[in-house]
Amino acid sequence: MSGPVRPVVSRDNAYFFEGTRARELRIQKCKACGVLRHPPGPACPECGAFDRGFVLAQGEGTVFSYLVHHAPKVPGKELPLVIALVDLDEGVRMVAEVTGPVEIGDRLRVGWNVIDDELTLPIWTKVDR
Ligand code: ZN
């Protein structure tokens, strides 16, 4: 049995996966100008500074767009797989795996899919209002 596709953890995004292991959704923040950004990178797109930290997201957002993946098979995943672009309330956009069908504008809340001791991934669920 093959496991899920594992993210490539680099110096630039290690903080994110250390966060998910602690069940925190972290957003990279420029220490020079304060802008939040995702996906993470070495330099600030606004001011070019390399000094960076992170803030914790509240873990809720709104579906900007989504796709439903039916084929081909994805290792470790049940199909169909719902992948959304979610606009976090903090103002950054993330790629999000969602547990069920969604529509544009739906509210999502993050949860945690513990793969093993090393890896926990965010998994998003629709918030019913
Ligand atoms: Zn900056």
mmCIF file of C-alpha atoms and ligand atoms in Angstrom:
data_model
loop_
_atom_site.group_PDB
_atom_site.id
_atom_site.type_symbol
_atom_site.label_atom_id
_atom_site.label_comp_id
_atom_site.label_asym_id
_atom_site.label_seq_id
_atom_site.Cartn_x
_atom_site.Cartn_y
_atom_site.Cartn_z
ATOM 1 C CA MET A 1 0.000 0.000 0.000
ATOM 2 C CA SER A 2 1.359 3.378 -0.943
ATOM 3 C CA GLY A 3 1.022 6.348 1.329
ATOM 4 C CA PRO A 4 -0.123 9.804 0.405
ATOM 5 C CA VAL A 5 1.961 12.133 -1.679
ATOM 6 C CA ARG A 6 4.197 13.940 0.782
ATOM 7 C CA PRO A 7 4.921 17.630 0.486
ATOM 8 C CA VAL A 8 8.437 18.720 -0.303
ATOM 9 C CA VAL A 9 9.593 20.412 2.889
ATOM 10 C CA SER A 10 12.215 23.073 2.344
ATOM 11 C CA ARG A 11 13.857 25.770 4.414
ATOM 12 C CA ASP A 12 11.194 28.159 3.148
ATOM 13 C CA ASN A 13 8.147 26.143 4.160
ATOM 14 C CA ALA A 14 9.373 24.084 7.141
ATOM 15 C CA TYR A 15 7.639 26.486 9.543
ATOM 16 C CA PHE A 16 4.320 25.643 7.859
ATOM 17 C CA PHE A 17 4.627 21.880 8.422
ATOM 18 C CA GLU A 18 6.031 22.341 11.920
ATOM 19 C CA GLY A 19 2.845 24.341 12.440
ATOM 20 C CA THR A 20 0.491 21.716 11.087
ATOM 21 C CA ARG A 21 2.152 19.120 13.336
ATOM 22 C CA ALA A 22 1.209 21.390 16.240
ATOM 23 C CA ARG A 23 -2.241 21.909 14.689
ATOM 24 C CA GLU A 24 -1.492 25.486 13.867
ATOM 25 C CA LEU A 25 -2.135 27.073 10.495
ATOM 26 C CA ARG A 26 0.778 29.444 10.021
ATOM 27 C CA ILE A 27 0.979 32.312 7.558
ATOM 28 C CA GLN A 28 4.331 33.775 6.639
ATOM 29 C CA LYS A 29 4.737 37.390 7.671
ATOM 30 C CA CYS A 30 7.381 39.877 6.594
ATOM 31 C CA LYS A 31 9.089 41.268 9.675
ATOM 32 C CA ALA A 32 10.090 44.407 7.806
ATOM 33 C CA CYS A 33 6.769 45.602 6.347
ATOM 34 C CA GLY A 34 4.295 43.271 8.046
ATOM 35 C CA VAL A 35 2.684 41.889 4.883
ATOM 36 C CA LEU A 36 1.257 38.353 5.089
ATOM 37 C CA ARG A 37 1.998 35.952 2.255
ATOM 38 C CA HIS A 38 1.287 32.430 1.076
ATOM 39 C CA PRO A 39 2.751 30.327 -0.421
ATOM 40 C CA PRO A 40 5.918 31.066 1.514
ATOM 41 C CA GLY A 41 9.102 32.280 -0.087
ATOM 42 C CA PRO A 42 12.503 33.571 0.926
ATOM 43 C CA ALA A 43 11.909 37.242 0.144
ATOM 44 C CA CYS A 44 8.996 39.616 0.629
ATOM 45 C CA PRO A 45 7.209 40.382 -2.658
ATOM 46 C CA GLU A 46 6.300 43.832 -1.312
ATOM 47 C CA CYS A 47 9.556 45.155 0.097
ATOM 48 C CA GLY A 48 12.174 42.523 -0.761
ATOM 49 C CA ALA A 49 13.180 41.898 2.863
ATOM 50 C CA PHE A 50 14.407 38.438 3.858
ATOM 51 C CA ASP A 51 13.558 38.770 7.550
ATOM 52 C CA ARG A 52 10.405 36.739 8.049
ATOM 53 C CA GLY A 53 8.278 35.139 10.690
ATOM 54 C CA PHE A 54 4.717 33.917 10.834
ATOM 55 C CA VAL A 55 1.351 34.520 12.430
ATOM 56 C CA LEU A 56 -1.317 31.973 13.314
ATOM 57 C CA ALA A 57 -4.421 31.934 11.156
ATOM 58 C CA GLN A 58 -7.817 31.601 12.781
ATOM 59 C CA GLY A 59 -8.385 28.691 10.420
ATOM 60 C CA GLU A 60 -11.432 29.896 8.530
ATOM 61 C CA GLY A 61 -11.890 31.149 5.018
ATOM 62 C CA THR A 62 -14.111 31.403 1.962
ATOM 63 C CA VAL A 63 -13.982 29.276 -1.180
ATOM 64 C CA PHE A 64 -12.625 31.380 -4.045
ATOM 65 C CA SER A 65 -12.582 28.513 -6.552
ATOM 66 C CA TYR A 66 -12.446 24.721 -6.529
ATOM 67 C CA LEU A 67 -12.070 21.645 -8.645
ATOM 68 C CA VAL A 68 -13.250 18.078 -8.228
ATOM 69 C CA HIS A 69 -10.608 15.542 -9.185
ATOM 70 C CA HIS A 70 -12.067 12.253 -10.465
ATOM 71 C CA ALA A 71 -9.070 10.707 -12.228
ATOM 72 C CA PRO A 72 -6.333 9.613 -12.327
ATOM 73 C CA LYS A 73 -5.926 7.942 -8.927
ATOM 74 C CA VAL A 74 -3.974 9.846 -6.272
ATOM 75 C CA PRO A 75 -1.877 7.722 -3.877
ATOM 76 C CA GLY A 76 -3.462 7.535 -0.428
ATOM 77 C CA LYS A 77 -6.597 9.430 -1.472
ATOM 78 C CA GLU A 78 -10.203 8.495 -2.044
ATOM 79 C CA LEU A 79 -11.678 9.938 -5.218
ATOM 80 C CA PRO A 80 -13.299 12.229 -6.035
ATOM 81 C CA LEU A 81 -10.956 14.668 -4.363
ATOM 82 C CA VAL A 82 -12.136 18.225 -3.762
ATOM 83 C CA ILE A 83 -9.401 20.849 -3.971
ATOM 84 C CA ALA A 84 -10.345 24.458 -3.259
ATOM 85 C CA LEU A 85 -8.619 27.784 -3.302
ATOM 86 C CA VAL A 86 -9.628 29.273 0.018
ATOM 87 C CA ASP A 87 -9.307 32.942 0.894
ATOM 88 C CA LEU A 88 -8.344 33.006 4.531
ATOM 89 C CA ASP A 89 -9.891 35.692 6.687
ATOM 90 C CA GLU A 90 -6.338 37.005 7.154
ATOM 91 C CA GLY A 91 -6.225 37.830 3.423
ATOM 92 C CA VAL A 92 -4.033 35.127 1.905
ATOM 93 C CA ARG A 93 -5.119 32.374 -0.481
ATOM 94 C CA MET A 94 -4.283 28.712 0.131
ATOM 95 C CA VAL A 95 -4.771 25.501 -1.760
ATOM 96 C CA ALA A 96 -7.054 23.379 0.401
ATOM 97 C CA GLU A 97 -8.152 19.768 0.397
ATOM 98 C CA VAL A 98 -11.826 19.687 1.359
ATOM 99 C CA THR A 99 -13.752 16.762 2.869
ATOM 100 C CA GLY A 100 -16.859 17.103 0.696
ATOM 101 C CA PRO A 101 -18.607 19.062 -2.032
ATOM 102 C CA VAL A 102 -18.348 22.843 -1.877
ATOM 103 C CA GLU A 103 -19.544 25.847 -3.819
ATOM 104 C CA ILE A 104 -17.818 29.141 -4.440
ATOM 105 C CA GLY A 105 -18.465 31.389 -1.450
ATOM 106 C CA ASP A 106 -18.823 28.549 1.063
ATOM 107 C CA ARG A 107 -17.179 29.026 4.420
ATOM 108 C CA LEU A 108 -14.546 26.467 5.390
ATOM 109 C CA ARG A 109 -12.821 25.640 8.642
ATOM 110 C CA VAL A 110 -9.495 23.872 8.876
ATOM 111 C CA GLY A 111 -9.012 20.519 10.575
ATOM 112 C CA TRP A 112 -6.116 18.111 10.740
ATOM 113 C CA ASN A 113 -5.310 14.942 8.875
ATOM 114 C CA VAL A 114 -2.593 13.204 10.865
ATOM 115 C CA ILE A 115 -0.631 11.091 8.371
ATOM 116 C CA ASP A 116 2.082 9.902 10.773
ATOM 117 C CA ASP A 117 4.434 11.275 13.450
ATOM 118 C CA GLU A 118 6.200 13.438 10.892
ATOM 119 C CA LEU A 119 3.353 14.753 8.833
ATOM 120 C CA THR A 120 0.004 16.339 9.555
ATOM 121 C CA LEU A 121 -1.858 18.032 6.721
ATOM 122 C CA PRO A 122 -4.646 20.581 6.837
ATOM 123 C CA ILE A 123 -8.033 19.288 5.721
ATOM 124 C CA TRP A 124 -10.916 21.682 5.335
ATOM 125 C CA THR A 125 -14.574 21.181 6.116
ATOM 126 C CA LYS A 126 -17.567 23.255 5.153
ATOM 127 C CA VAL A 127 -19.033 25.347 7.950
ATOM 128 C CA ASP A 128 -22.816 25.091 8.040
ATOM 129 C CA ARG A 129 -24.563 28.332 8.794
HETATM 130 ZN ZN ZN B 1 8.000 43.151 3.377
#
